[in-house]
Tab-separated table of C-alpha atoms and ligand atoms in Angstrom:
chain	number	residue	atom	x	y	z
S	1	MET	CA	64.635	129.110	105.705
S	2	LYS	CA	68.138	129.251	103.973
S	3	ILE	CA	71.555	127.632	104.041
S	4	THR	CA	74.024	130.317	104.042
S	5	ASN	CA	77.234	128.972	104.220
S	6	ALA	CA	79.016	125.582	105.400
S	7	LYS	CA	82.661	124.773	106.331
S	8	VAL	CA	84.799	121.462	106.831
S	9	ILE	CA	86.874	121.369	109.807
S	10	VAL	CA	89.679	119.175	110.013
S	11	SER	CA	91.377	118.469	113.368
S	12	CYS	CA	93.673	115.660	114.850
S	13	PRO	CA	93.088	115.668	118.633
S	14	ASP	CA	94.996	112.418	119.060
S	15	ARG	CA	93.393	111.217	115.513
S	16	ASN	CA	91.963	112.750	112.414
S	17	PHE	CA	88.273	113.626	112.038
S	18	VAL	CA	86.490	115.550	109.405
S	19	THR	CA	83.549	117.799	110.521
S	20	LEU	CA	81.088	119.669	108.435
S	21	LYS	CA	78.899	122.519	110.102
S	22	ILE	CA	76.060	124.181	108.092
S	23	ASN	CA	74.931	127.434	108.759
S	24	THR	CA	71.192	128.858	107.999
S	25	ASP	CA	70.091	132.362	107.692
S	26	GLU	CA	68.117	131.797	111.030
S	27	GLY	CA	71.245	131.561	113.345
S	28	VAL	CA	70.720	127.811	113.734
S	29	TYR	CA	73.623	125.573	112.507
S	30	GLY	CA	74.206	121.816	112.444
S	31	ILE	CA	76.805	119.711	112.494
S	32	GLY	CA	78.022	116.247	110.831
S	33	ASP	CA	80.706	113.921	111.010
S	34	ALA	CA	82.635	112.712	107.419
S	35	THR	CA	85.659	110.798	108.842
S	36	VAL	CA	86.799	108.189	106.792
S	37	ASN	CA	90.110	106.760	108.609
S	38	GLY	CA	93.140	107.278	106.408
S	39	ARG	CA	91.458	108.935	103.212
S	40	GLU	CA	90.236	111.849	105.254
S	41	LEU	CA	90.896	114.792	102.860
S	42	ALA	CA	89.185	112.914	99.916
S	43	VAL	CA	86.134	113.725	101.783
S	44	VAL	CA	87.046	117.475	102.176
S	45	ALA	CA	87.592	117.997	98.763
S	46	TYR	CA	84.223	115.922	97.989
S	47	LEU	CA	82.627	118.340	100.188
S	48	GLU	CA	84.203	121.424	99.670
S	49	GLU	CA	84.412	121.092	95.745
S	50	HIS	CA	81.110	119.313	95.008
S	51	LEU	CA	78.442	119.291	97.818
S	52	ILE	CA	78.788	122.713	99.743
S	53	PRO	CA	78.596	124.793	96.386
S	54	CYS	CA	75.356	122.940	95.743
S	55	LEU	CA	73.862	123.709	99.292
S	56	ILE	CA	74.181	127.331	99.512
S	57	GLY	CA	70.551	128.821	99.275
S	58	LYS	CA	68.772	125.352	99.856
S	59	ASP	CA	66.130	125.260	102.532
S	60	PRO	CA	67.577	122.668	104.893
S	61	GLN	CA	64.159	121.636	106.061
S	62	ASN	CA	64.135	119.393	102.930
S	63	ILE	CA	66.347	116.528	104.177
S	64	GLU	CA	65.207	113.809	102.177
S	65	ASP	CA	65.283	115.905	98.911
S	66	ILE	CA	68.708	117.236	99.524
S	67	TRP	CA	69.837	113.394	100.226
S	68	GLN	CA	68.379	112.419	96.885
S	69	TYR	CA	69.764	115.483	94.854
S	70	PHE	CA	73.095	114.738	96.157
S	71	TYR	CA	72.687	110.698	95.787
S	72	LYS	CA	70.976	110.507	92.730
S	73	GLY	CA	72.399	113.852	91.177
S	74	ALA	CA	75.935	112.491	91.487
S	75	TYR	CA	75.531	110.224	88.601
S	76	TRP	CA	78.754	108.259	89.982
S	77	ARG	CA	76.752	106.880	93.297
S	78	ARG	CA	77.653	105.298	96.407
S	79	GLY	CA	80.959	104.505	97.529
S	80	PRO	CA	82.753	105.455	100.874
S	81	ILE	CA	83.859	109.086	100.117
S	82	THR	CA	80.715	110.065	98.467
S	83	MET	CA	78.723	108.566	101.144
S	84	ALA	CA	80.625	110.113	104.059
S	85	ALA	CA	80.088	113.481	102.474
S	86	ILE	CA	76.550	112.852	102.217
S	87	SER	CA	76.410	111.501	105.626
S	88	ALA	CA	77.778	114.593	106.810
S	89	VAL	CA	75.378	117.000	105.195
S	90	ASP	CA	72.159	114.386	106.368
S	91	VAL	CA	73.484	114.555	109.929
S	92	ALA	CA	73.705	118.143	110.092
S	93	LEU	CA	70.505	118.672	108.545
S	94	TRP	CA	68.501	116.611	111.054
S	95	ASP	CA	70.645	118.644	113.800
S	96	ILE	CA	69.297	121.884	112.326
S	97	LYS	CA	65.866	120.116	112.148
S	98	ALA	CA	65.705	119.045	115.701
S	99	LYS	CA	67.115	122.177	117.179
S	100	MET	CA	64.529	124.301	115.072
S	101	ALA	CA	61.830	121.864	116.666
S	102	GLY	CA	63.634	122.327	120.274
S	103	LEU	CA	63.367	118.604	120.544
S	104	PRO	CA	66.116	116.031	120.798
S	105	LEU	CA	66.718	114.253	117.589
S	106	TYR	CA	65.322	110.697	118.669
S	107	GLN	CA	62.023	112.577	119.321
S	108	LEU	CA	61.707	113.321	115.440
S	109	LEU	CA	62.776	109.759	114.769
S	110	GLY	CA	59.461	108.515	116.464
S	111	GLY	CA	60.698	108.878	120.106
S	112	LYS	CA	62.162	106.599	122.432
S	113	SER	CA	61.685	102.675	121.873
S	114	ARG	CA	63.760	101.710	124.910
S	115	ASN	CA	65.446	103.080	128.048
S	116	GLY	CA	68.834	102.609	127.675
S	117	ILE	CA	71.121	101.874	124.926
S	118	LEU	CA	73.166	98.393	125.283
S	119	VAL	CA	76.803	98.964	124.135
S	120	TYR	CA	79.764	96.713	123.996
S	121	GLY	CA	83.668	97.700	125.033
S	122	HIS	CA	86.429	96.233	123.616
S	123	ALA	CA	88.692	93.997	125.824
S	124	ASN	CA	91.987	92.674	124.287
S	125	GLY	CA	95.253	91.215	125.661
S	126	SER	CA	98.590	89.669	124.635
S	127	ASN	CA	97.595	86.477	125.603
S	128	THR	CA	94.429	84.417	127.348
S	129	GLU	CA	95.240	85.478	130.735
S	130	GLU	CA	95.239	89.447	130.259
S	131	VAL	CA	92.033	88.880	128.119
S	132	VAL	CA	90.438	87.658	131.194
S	133	GLU	CA	91.802	90.188	133.255
S	134	GLN	CA	90.526	92.816	130.962
S	135	VAL	CA	87.176	91.487	130.683
S	136	GLY	CA	86.847	91.033	134.430
S	137	GLN	CA	87.398	94.980	134.634
S	138	TYR	CA	84.827	95.708	131.988
S	139	LEU	CA	82.420	93.437	133.963
S	140	GLU	CA	82.982	95.382	136.957
S	141	LYS	CA	82.457	98.482	135.599
S	142	GLY	CA	79.067	97.280	134.745
S	143	TYR	CA	79.425	96.252	130.879
S	144	LYS	CA	76.726	93.714	129.718
S	145	ALA	CA	78.640	92.991	126.401
S	146	ILE	CA	82.445	93.121	125.155
S	147	ARG	CA	84.091	92.280	122.266
S	148	VAL	CA	87.001	90.187	123.071
S	149	GLN	CA	90.317	90.176	120.706
S	150	CYS	CA	93.362	88.227	121.863
S	151	SER	CA	97.164	87.846	119.961
S	152	VAL	CA	97.368	84.625	118.669
S	153	PRO	CA	100.762	82.802	119.581
S	154	GLY	CA	103.109	82.633	116.704
S	155	VAL	CA	101.136	85.220	114.565
S	156	GLN	CA	102.817	88.453	114.354
S	157	ASP	CA	99.881	90.864	114.403
S	158	SER	CA	96.391	89.719	115.294
S	159	TYR	CA	93.352	92.398	115.075
S	160	GLY	CA	92.420	94.506	117.843
S	161	VAL	CA	95.147	94.087	120.091
S	162	SER	CA	96.836	97.398	121.489
S	163	SER	CA	100.117	97.864	122.503
S	164	LYS	CA	100.338	98.972	125.886
S	165	ASP	CA	101.746	102.587	125.104
S	166	LYS	CA	98.931	102.920	122.364
S	167	THR	CA	95.700	105.074	122.826
S	168	PHE	CA	93.825	103.202	120.096
S	169	TYR	CA	93.768	99.541	119.121
S	170	GLU	CA	94.485	100.332	115.757
S	171	PRO	CA	98.213	101.169	114.765
S	172	ALA	CA	97.943	104.203	112.739
S	173	SER	CA	101.087	105.361	111.070
S	174	SER	CA	102.398	108.776	109.891
S	175	ASP	CA	104.811	106.994	107.597
S	176	LEU	CA	103.916	104.817	104.699
S	177	PRO	CA	101.320	101.868	106.119
S	178	THR	CA	102.732	99.454	108.584
S	179	GLU	CA	102.575	96.179	106.951
S	180	CYS	CA	101.414	93.589	109.196
S	181	SER	CA	101.854	89.242	108.976
S	182	TRP	CA	98.886	87.092	109.415
S	183	ASN	CA	97.995	83.138	109.573
S	184	SER	CA	94.362	82.239	109.342
S	185	SER	CA	94.827	78.417	110.685
S	186	LYS	CA	96.611	79.355	113.490
S	187	TYR	CA	94.218	81.985	114.511
S	188	VAL	CA	91.001	79.538	113.994
S	189	GLN	CA	92.701	76.826	116.094
S	190	PHE	CA	93.615	79.360	118.998
S	191	ILE	CA	90.790	81.636	119.163
S	192	PRO	CA	88.100	79.295	120.560
S	193	GLY	CA	90.484	78.388	123.653
S	194	VAL	CA	90.260	82.214	124.473
S	195	PHE	CA	86.175	82.054	124.808
S	196	ALA	CA	86.337	78.759	126.669
S	197	LYS	CA	88.405	80.117	129.307
S	198	LEU	CA	86.255	83.292	129.713
S	199	ARG	CA	83.150	80.961	129.992
S	200	ASP	CA	85.186	78.883	132.615
S	201	THR	CA	86.224	82.257	134.445
S	202	TYR	CA	82.763	84.257	133.985
S	203	GLY	CA	79.752	81.645	133.135
S	204	TYR	CA	77.353	82.187	130.144
S	205	GLU	CA	75.495	85.347	131.181
S	206	PRO	CA	77.957	88.122	129.897
S	207	GLU	CA	77.687	88.818	126.227
S	208	PHE	CA	80.526	88.092	124.193
S	209	LEU	CA	81.930	89.358	120.641
S	210	HIS	CA	84.449	88.693	118.233
S	211	ASP	CA	85.625	90.616	115.325
S	212	VAL	CA	87.347	88.524	112.490
S	213	HIS	CA	88.327	91.679	110.345
S	214	HIS	CA	87.632	90.227	106.990
S	215	ARG	CA	90.490	88.181	107.497
S	216	LEU	CA	88.711	84.427	106.579
S	217	THR	CA	87.202	82.589	103.545
S	218	PRO	CA	84.064	81.569	103.788
S	219	ILE	CA	84.596	77.900	104.517
S	220	GLN	CA	87.095	78.942	107.130
S	221	ALA	CA	84.554	81.062	108.861
S	222	ALA	CA	81.989	78.579	108.865
S	223	HIS	CA	84.359	76.305	110.502
S	224	LEU	CA	85.483	78.726	113.203
S	225	GLY	CA	81.766	79.405	113.738
S	226	LYS	CA	81.149	75.738	114.532
S	227	LEU	CA	84.020	75.845	116.888
S	228	LEU	CA	82.805	78.882	118.943
S	229	GLU	CA	79.044	77.526	118.973
S	230	PRO	CA	79.255	76.268	122.512
S	231	TYR	CA	80.539	79.684	124.037
S	232	ARG	CA	77.397	81.236	123.103
S	233	LEU	CA	78.756	84.207	121.265
S	234	PHE	CA	76.537	87.289	120.764
S	235	TRP	CA	77.970	87.399	117.594
S	236	LEU	CA	80.872	86.573	115.151
S	237	GLU	CA	82.011	90.062	113.236
S	238	ASP	CA	82.703	90.626	109.582
S	239	ALA	CA	83.870	86.936	109.151
S	240	VAL	CA	84.803	87.300	105.555
S	241	PRO	CA	85.078	90.420	103.424
S	242	ALA	CA	81.714	91.282	102.212
S	243	GLU	CA	81.741	92.321	99.055
S	244	LEU	CA	80.558	89.022	98.125
S	245	GLN	CA	77.379	88.960	100.015
S	246	GLU	CA	76.701	85.420	98.707
S	247	GLY	CA	79.738	84.201	100.589
S	248	PHE	CA	77.393	84.320	103.458
S	249	ARG	CA	75.221	81.613	102.457
S	250	ILE	CA	78.395	79.294	103.133
S	251	ILE	CA	79.016	80.116	106.398
S	252	ARG	CA	75.224	80.111	107.233
S	253	LYS	CA	74.730	76.766	106.150
S	254	HIS	CA	77.275	75.319	108.294
S	255	THR	CA	76.779	77.202	111.803
S	256	THR	CA	74.110	78.808	114.036
S	257	ILE	CA	76.461	81.506	115.387
S	258	PRO	CA	75.004	84.965	114.815
S	259	LEU	CA	76.976	87.011	112.348
S	260	ALA	CA	77.289	90.693	112.136
S	261	VAL	CA	78.495	92.851	109.177
S	262	GLY	CA	78.473	95.987	107.443
S	263	GLU	CA	80.871	98.648	108.877
S	264	VAL	CA	82.268	99.377	105.821
S	265	PHE	CA	79.136	99.302	103.957
S	266	ASN	CA	77.567	102.560	102.651
S	267	SER	CA	74.351	101.823	101.104
S	268	ILE	CA	71.128	99.660	101.211
S	269	PHE	CA	72.676	98.031	97.973
S	270	ASP	CA	75.675	96.347	100.029
S	271	CYS	CA	73.405	94.577	101.983
S	272	THR	CA	70.270	93.641	100.322
S	273	THR	CA	71.302	89.883	99.944
S	274	LEU	CA	72.251	89.676	103.207
S	275	ILE	CA	69.178	90.946	104.698
S	276	THR	CA	66.683	89.567	102.670
S	277	GLU	CA	67.921	85.956	102.541
S	278	GLN	CA	68.448	86.404	106.383
S	279	LEU	CA	72.110	85.440	106.014
S	280	ILE	CA	73.274	87.768	108.648
S	281	ASP	CA	71.907	88.685	112.215
S	282	TYR	CA	73.307	92.338	112.897
S	283	ILE	CA	73.601	95.020	110.617
S	284	ARG	CA	76.762	97.239	111.342
S	285	THR	CA	76.169	100.660	109.081
S	286	THR	CA	76.739	103.419	110.523
S	287	ALA	CA	75.501	107.314	110.334
S	288	THR	CA	78.895	108.520	109.349
S	289	HIS	CA	79.423	106.098	106.395
S	290	ALA	CA	75.978	104.954	104.853
S	291	GLY	CA	74.208	108.340	104.147
S	292	GLY	CA	73.776	109.716	107.635
S	293	ILE	CA	70.670	109.092	109.696
S	294	THR	CA	68.544	108.898	106.324
S	295	GLY	CA	70.772	105.985	104.894
S	296	ILE	CA	70.626	104.017	107.853
S	297	ARG	CA	66.630	104.572	108.544
S	298	LYS	CA	66.268	102.958	104.829
S	299	ILE	CA	68.790	100.158	105.986
S	300	ALA	CA	67.086	99.432	109.000
S	301	ALA	CA	63.535	99.375	107.676
S	302	LEU	CA	64.371	96.881	105.321
S	303	ALA	CA	66.258	95.093	107.820
S	304	GLU	CA	63.083	94.807	110.566
S	305	PRO	CA	60.563	92.443	108.710
S	306	PHE	CA	63.803	90.007	108.038
S	307	HIS	CA	64.597	89.890	111.862
S	308	VAL	CA	67.984	91.850	111.257
S	309	LYS	CA	68.890	94.253	114.164
S	310	THR	CA	70.923	97.326	113.997
S	311	ALA	CA	74.447	97.554	115.296
S	312	CYS	CA	76.159	100.674	114.525
S	313	HIS	CA	79.787	100.759	113.980
S	314	GLY	CA	81.327	102.997	116.764
S	315	PRO	CA	85.058	102.921	116.919
S	316	THR	CA	86.778	106.131	117.759
S	317	ASP	CA	87.496	107.126	114.194
S	318	ILE	CA	83.637	108.013	114.294
S	319	SER	CA	83.664	111.364	116.183
S	320	PRO	CA	81.372	112.105	118.826
S	321	VAL	CA	79.513	114.215	116.440
S	322	GLY	CA	78.801	110.582	114.375
S	323	MET	CA	78.505	108.709	117.817
S	324	ALA	CA	75.880	111.271	118.912
S	325	ALA	CA	73.880	110.803	115.611
S	326	CYS	CA	74.066	106.820	116.059
S	327	LEU	CA	72.507	107.002	120.003
S	328	HIS	CA	69.496	109.150	118.922
S	329	PHE	CA	68.948	106.531	116.284
S	330	ASP	CA	69.523	103.638	118.550
S	331	LEU	CA	67.118	104.919	120.889
S	332	ALA	CA	64.106	105.424	118.379
S	333	VAL	CA	64.816	102.262	115.869
S	334	PRO	CA	62.506	99.388	116.573
S	335	ASN	CA	64.821	96.624	115.571
S	336	PHE	CA	68.069	97.575	117.624
S	337	GLY	CA	70.382	95.109	118.650
S	338	ILE	CA	73.518	96.734	120.181
S	339	GLN	CA	75.915	99.965	119.677
S	340	GLU	CA	79.562	99.608	119.510
S	341	PHE	CA	81.005	102.481	122.150
S	342	MET	CA	84.757	102.948	122.297
S	343	LEU	CA	85.392	105.809	124.723
S	344	HIS	CA	87.069	108.951	123.070
S	345	THR	CA	90.024	110.747	124.682
S	346	GLU	CA	89.533	113.758	127.151
S	347	LYS	CA	91.066	115.715	124.111
S	348	ILE	CA	88.972	114.171	121.534
S	349	ASN	CA	86.149	115.207	123.832
S	350	ASP	CA	87.136	118.639	124.504
S	351	VAL	CA	87.040	119.574	120.831
S	352	PHE	CA	83.438	117.608	120.364
S	353	PRO	CA	81.526	118.553	123.593
S	354	ASN	CA	78.740	116.093	123.634
S	355	GLN	CA	75.778	115.008	125.751
S	356	TYR	CA	75.783	111.141	125.794
S	357	GLN	CA	77.116	108.961	128.550
S	358	LEU	CA	77.647	105.542	129.494
S	359	ASN	CA	76.431	103.948	133.108
S	360	ASN	CA	76.217	100.140	133.832
S	361	GLY	CA	76.584	99.388	130.369
S	362	TYR	CA	73.954	101.685	128.656
S	363	ALA	CA	74.403	104.772	126.823
S	364	SER	CA	72.104	107.605	127.524
S	365	LEU	CA	71.336	111.120	126.044
S	366	ASN	CA	70.790	114.408	127.678
S	367	ASP	CA	67.354	115.969	126.151
S	368	VAL	CA	69.030	118.766	124.543
S	369	PRO	CA	67.570	120.141	121.127
S	370	GLY	CA	69.500	118.676	118.165
S	371	HIS	CA	71.976	115.706	118.550
S	372	GLY	CA	73.988	117.528	121.280
S	373	ALA	CA	77.421	117.186	120.098
S	374	ASP	CA	79.435	120.105	118.810
S	375	ILE	CA	82.547	120.998	117.720
S	376	ASP	CA	84.789	123.651	119.728
S	377	GLU	CA	86.578	125.337	116.677
S	378	LYS	CA	89.361	127.205	118.958
S	379	GLN	CA	90.211	123.589	120.638
S	380	ALA	CA	89.868	122.082	117.103
S	381	ALA	CA	92.256	124.510	115.683
S	382	LYS	CA	95.057	123.811	118.184
S	383	TYR	CA	95.424	120.307	116.565
S	384	PRO	CA	96.161	120.196	112.858
S	385	TYR	CA	95.808	117.394	110.592
S	386	GLN	CA	98.260	114.902	110.054
S	387	ARG	CA	98.482	112.606	107.398
S	388	LYS	CA	97.919	108.625	108.605
S	389	PHE	CA	97.831	105.290	107.006
S	390	LEU	CA	95.885	102.199	108.752
S	391	PRO	CA	97.849	98.887	108.343
S	392	VAL	CA	97.923	96.683	105.419
S	393	ASN	CA	98.137	92.976	105.469
S	394	ARG	CA	100.008	90.108	104.266
S	395	LEU	CA	100.176	86.143	104.819
S	396	GLU	CA	103.275	84.964	105.994
S	397	ASP	CA	104.544	83.930	102.474
S	398	GLY	CA	104.043	87.719	101.515
S	399	THR	CA	100.536	87.678	99.555
S	400	MET	CA	98.388	90.520	100.149
S	401	TRP	CA	95.466	90.000	102.461
S	402	SER	CA	92.474	91.699	104.279
S	403	TRP	CA	93.764	93.983	107.329
G	1	KDG	O1	89.043	102.578	110.555
G	1	KDG	C1	89.141	101.025	110.842
G	1	KDG	C2	88.248	100.887	112.209
G	1	KDG	O2	87.303	101.604	111.942
G	1	KDG	C3	88.081	99.639	112.177
G	1	KDG	O3	89.168	98.763	112.488
G	1	KDG	C4	87.279	99.294	113.503
G	1	KDG	O4	86.733	97.139	112.766
G	1	KDG	C5	86.622	98.045	113.807
G	1	KDG	C6	85.499	97.832	114.861
G	1	KDG	O5	84.429	97.033	114.595
G	1	KDG	O6	85.409	98.727	115.327
G	2	MG	MG1	84.831	95.426	113.177
């Protein structure tokens, strides 16, 4: 069996997506997601110029060898652009293998380890009352776990809060990046009160999560963790920028709040200290950014004996193809924790027909061969690429900060 050609499709149905389609001489094709939000065309160039020419003629069945060929063979290893490109190749190859076998992908990963995939939604509001109301709406829909974000009084821009007219909660801009303004101490003082109110209103059964989005220092994060402990959070996410894995030792020393990190990681080497020292509880690497199914399986296998669970990143900038790949992984992996699951718009689902659904707080998959997600190229062609930037962030005195 041989790969005959591969193409990259970029489309913007409400937001940009980079999709890889690999064709074979047996007529079976595979689809992978290579979207890096705000840096899309860098991945396109990487795929078109450096990976696709080497793919032609290779046997698509040799997934591990092709993964190693692009990983070790790059010389310039790792990094979000390289690894997103490898991810898309890998997911497309797993899709081909599963289609050839006539099986849903999760069967090739060891079969079902659970009946349903626990997911979390994203509630937000411009004040505590709005948040409480939105959390109530999620609970009514059957969600068991909800991530909660709230505007902080006196702070211009809080993470994860959408203005009413926006489809997505990250404000992507077509002009230059929007400049946000941030104040960590006002945030740390305010946010525990939101969770106090939520527990008062809904009790202690629902799972609540919170994303700091890399905005604190380790000691500030440790303090916030302590303040949040009484409200039994499922996790505190991205408490600090994770380049410094050792920073988590400080947080861990001071608080028992469960910690999640890794949505921007792209390889196992980004998380070895965090996992082997048991400094975190959930690893958030995803099939689109951390080397596809092959990459996240390696990370999950490292994490399993250290009691670290998986929690794939699943914002709307992961396409339905990336989401489908993660859901197959989630169903099979022994140390599954939870899956982030943001609903895509109708336009996006029209471009990417898929075979997963949400019921009562759990995602499930239809048993079709492959990962079940596809790209409708005619639909995709209706929505050409538009350059978009994620925001940047500054402290109130103008110092650059993490967004
Ligand atoms: O592109 C940036 C988003 O993927 C990120 O802001 C989403 O933090 C995020 C999350 O947890 O979904
Ligand atoms: Mg996050």
